[in-house]
């Protein structure tokens, strides 16, 4: 996206809805929004008023109302045009951890050990990672006009395979994308390693054979 911006793509009319934030955060903690600002927002011309996020510094008694207001804000915007997702080791999308229901909306959730371990680099160590997060729900994601999930690296291969080739189930939240009308998944070969067409390409007649798969 940054490269496209450098080639002339404008983000001035883009509204960015942040999918999740760690909770609780101290005021000095960067969190997800801080990372986005450093790695993306500061490099394009998105207007500050067009960045929509739930702060991780809310008082606990404010969270329920803030989550309901977030859903209303998304509806008032006309819904989400493009939902950009990653996938966690547990098959989570945003912070919808395994067990999340497909009709879930924005809410406070407890993070599992995998999610906290993945965030340890951001916070310095696992013990410093907040135990919770505020996340948009699976139903919120599925209502998006278009969904794009991206995954790179062999550590994503197992959850990607579960999401794509096993039945849709709350045990793997990303499998809910099977129910979406316009979902796409972009993978490198390592993240696709456990998919049948990559691990056993001879069983898939439509497979495009390439040198890497022939050697494998």
PDB file of N, CA, C and O in Angstrom, residues 5 17 21 23-24 30 39 47 61 69 74 83 104 111 116 122 126-127 134 147 152 167 178 198-199:
ATOM      1  N   UNK A   5       1.055   4.174  -2.743  1.00  0.00           N
ATOM      2  CA  UNK A   5       0.941   5.590  -2.395  1.00  0.00           C
ATOM      3  C   UNK A   5       2.074   6.385  -3.038  1.00  0.00           C
ATOM      4  O   UNK A   5       1.857   7.475  -3.577  1.00  0.00           O
ATOM      5  N   UNK A  17     -10.673   1.933   9.800  1.00  0.00           N
ATOM      6  CA  UNK A  17     -11.284   1.393  11.016  1.00  0.00           C
ATOM      7  C   UNK A  17     -10.323   0.349  11.579  1.00  0.00           C
ATOM      8  O   UNK A  17     -10.036  -0.654  10.934  1.00  0.00           O
ATOM      9  N   UNK A  21      -7.635  -3.615  19.617  1.00  0.00           N
ATOM     10  CA  UNK A  21      -6.633  -2.948  20.456  1.00  0.00           C
ATOM     11  C   UNK A  21      -6.453  -3.741  21.740  1.00  0.00           C
ATOM     12  O   UNK A  21      -7.402  -4.331  22.263  1.00  0.00           O
ATOM     13  N   UNK A  23      -5.945  -4.461  25.691  1.00  0.00           N
ATOM     14  CA  UNK A  23      -6.567  -3.833  26.860  1.00  0.00           C
ATOM     15  C   UNK A  23      -6.170  -4.602  28.125  1.00  0.00           C
ATOM     16  O   UNK A  23      -6.189  -5.831  28.115  1.00  0.00           O
ATOM     17  N   UNK A  24      -5.816  -3.869  29.208  1.00  0.00           N
ATOM     18  CA  UNK A  24      -5.744  -2.405  29.289  1.00  0.00           C
ATOM     19  C   UNK A  24      -4.365  -1.906  28.855  1.00  0.00           C
ATOM     20  O   UNK A  24      -3.370  -2.612  28.991  1.00  0.00           O
ATOM     21  N   UNK A  30       2.088   2.057  23.151  1.00  0.00           N
ATOM     22  CA  UNK A  30       1.728   2.334  21.758  1.00  0.00           C
ATOM     23  C   UNK A  30       0.528   1.506  21.319  1.00  0.00           C
ATOM     24  O   UNK A  30      -0.406   2.014  20.706  1.00  0.00           O
ATOM     25  N   UNK A  39       3.942   2.620  11.216  1.00  0.00           N
ATOM     26  CA  UNK A  39       4.280   1.840  10.038  1.00  0.00           C
ATOM     27  C   UNK A  39       3.467   2.193   8.801  1.00  0.00           C
ATOM     28  O   UNK A  39       3.861   1.873   7.687  1.00  0.00           O
ATOM     29  N   UNK A  47      -6.451  11.437   6.828  1.00  0.00           N
ATOM     30  CA  UNK A  47      -6.754  12.507   7.773  1.00  0.00           C
ATOM     31  C   UNK A  47      -6.932  11.929   9.173  1.00  0.00           C
ATOM     32  O   UNK A  47      -7.547  10.866   9.342  1.00  0.00           O
ATOM     33  N   UNK A  61     -15.725   0.083  32.991  1.00  0.00           N
ATOM     34  CA  UNK A  61     -17.175   0.273  32.934  1.00  0.00           C
ATOM     35  C   UNK A  61     -17.618   0.998  31.657  1.00  0.00           C
ATOM     36  O   UNK A  61     -18.816   1.055  31.359  1.00  0.00           O
ATOM     37  N   UNK A  69     -21.118   1.503  20.547  1.00  0.00           N
ATOM     38  CA  UNK A  69     -20.958   2.720  19.754  1.00  0.00           C
ATOM     39  C   UNK A  69     -20.068   2.470  18.539  1.00  0.00           C
ATOM     40  O   UNK A  69     -20.281   3.051  17.464  1.00  0.00           O
ATOM     41  N   UNK A  74     -19.526   2.044  12.583  1.00  0.00           N
ATOM     42  CA  UNK A  74     -19.279   1.298  11.347  1.00  0.00           C
ATOM     43  C   UNK A  74     -20.521   1.317  10.458  1.00  0.00           C
ATOM     44  O   UNK A  74     -20.441   1.515   9.237  1.00  0.00           O
ATOM     45  N   UNK A  83     -11.937  -5.382   4.295  1.00  0.00           N
ATOM     46  CA  UNK A  83     -11.417  -5.842   5.566  1.00  0.00           C
ATOM     47  C   UNK A  83     -10.097  -6.569   5.297  1.00  0.00           C
ATOM     48  O   UNK A  83     -10.060  -7.578   4.595  1.00  0.00           O
ATOM     49  N   UNK A 104     -20.633 -13.020  16.554  1.00  0.00           N
ATOM     50  CA  UNK A 104     -20.064 -12.087  17.537  1.00  0.00           C
ATOM     51  C   UNK A 104     -19.839 -10.704  16.932  1.00  0.00           C
ATOM     52  O   UNK A 104     -19.580 -10.562  15.735  1.00  0.00           O
ATOM     53  N   UNK A 111      -7.199 -12.886  25.887  1.00  0.00           N
ATOM     54  CA  UNK A 111      -6.252 -13.394  24.900  1.00  0.00           C
ATOM     55  C   UNK A 111      -5.725 -14.751  25.339  1.00  0.00           C
ATOM     56  O   UNK A 111      -5.457 -14.967  26.530  1.00  0.00           O
ATOM     57  N   UNK A 116      -0.753 -13.909  23.129  1.00  0.00           N
ATOM     58  CA  UNK A 116       0.129 -13.137  24.003  1.00  0.00           C
ATOM     59  C   UNK A 116       1.594 -13.388  23.642  1.00  0.00           C
ATOM     60  O   UNK A 116       2.412 -12.461  23.670  1.00  0.00           O
ATOM     61  N   UNK A 122       6.374  -6.882  20.720  1.00  0.00           N
ATOM     62  CA  UNK A 122       5.867  -5.520  20.804  1.00  0.00           C
ATOM     63  C   UNK A 122       6.001  -4.955  22.212  1.00  0.00           C
ATOM     64  O   UNK A 122       6.331  -3.784  22.403  1.00  0.00           O
ATOM     65  N   UNK A 126       6.448 -11.580  27.268  1.00  0.00           N
ATOM     66  CA  UNK A 126       5.067 -12.065  27.331  1.00  0.00           C
ATOM     67  C   UNK A 126       4.344 -11.540  28.562  1.00  0.00           C
ATOM     68  O   UNK A 126       3.145 -11.234  28.520  1.00  0.00           O
ATOM     69  N   UNK A 127       5.058 -11.418  29.676  1.00  0.00           N
ATOM     70  CA  UNK A 127       4.429 -10.979  30.918  1.00  0.00           C
ATOM     71  C   UNK A 127       3.879  -9.564  30.822  1.00  0.00           C
ATOM     72  O   UNK A 127       2.938  -9.207  31.539  1.00  0.00           O
ATOM     73  N   UNK A 134      -9.822  -5.530  22.922  1.00  0.00           N
ATOM     74  CA  UNK A 134     -11.122  -5.157  22.378  1.00  0.00           C
ATOM     75  C   UNK A 134     -11.037  -5.409  20.879  1.00  0.00           C
ATOM     76  O   UNK A 134     -10.144  -4.894  20.201  1.00  0.00           O
ATOM     77  N   UNK A 147     -13.250  -9.070   1.695  1.00  0.00           N
ATOM     78  CA  UNK A 147     -12.338  -9.485   2.760  1.00  0.00           C
ATOM     79  C   UNK A 147     -11.074 -10.037   2.116  1.00  0.00           C
ATOM     80  O   UNK A 147     -11.135 -10.857   1.192  1.00  0.00           O
ATOM     81  N   UNK A 152       2.012 -15.059   5.508  1.00  0.00           N
ATOM     82  CA  UNK A 152       3.335 -15.388   4.986  1.00  0.00           C
ATOM     83  C   UNK A 152       4.061 -16.270   6.007  1.00  0.00           C
ATOM     84  O   UNK A 152       3.965 -16.044   7.206  1.00  0.00           O
ATOM     85  N   UNK A 167     -14.095 -28.063   7.959  1.00  0.00           N
ATOM     86  CA  UNK A 167     -15.423 -27.458   8.030  1.00  0.00           C
ATOM     87  C   UNK A 167     -15.385 -26.175   8.844  1.00  0.00           C
ATOM     88  O   UNK A 167     -14.596 -26.045   9.791  1.00  0.00           O
ATOM     89  N   UNK A 178     -15.223 -18.988   5.012  1.00  0.00           N
ATOM     90  CA  UNK A 178     -15.872 -19.859   4.031  1.00  0.00           C
ATOM     91  C   UNK A 178     -17.314 -19.430   3.779  1.00  0.00           C
ATOM     92  O   UNK A 178     -17.885 -19.736   2.737  1.00  0.00           O
ATOM     93  N   UNK A 198      -0.781 -28.160  -2.519  1.00  0.00           N
ATOM     94  CA  UNK A 198       0.654 -27.931  -2.388  1.00  0.00           C
ATOM     95  C   UNK A 198       1.332 -29.164  -1.804  1.00  0.00           C
ATOM     96  O   UNK A 198       2.374 -29.616  -2.299  1.00  0.00           O
ATOM     97  N   UNK A 199       0.762 -29.748  -0.744  1.00  0.00           N
ATOM     98  CA  UNK A 199       1.390 -30.899  -0.094  1.00  0.00           C
ATOM     99  C   UNK A 199       1.198 -32.198  -0.889  1.00  0.00           C
ATOM    100  O   UNK A 199       2.047 -33.090  -0.846  1.00  0.00           O
TER     101      UNK A 199
END
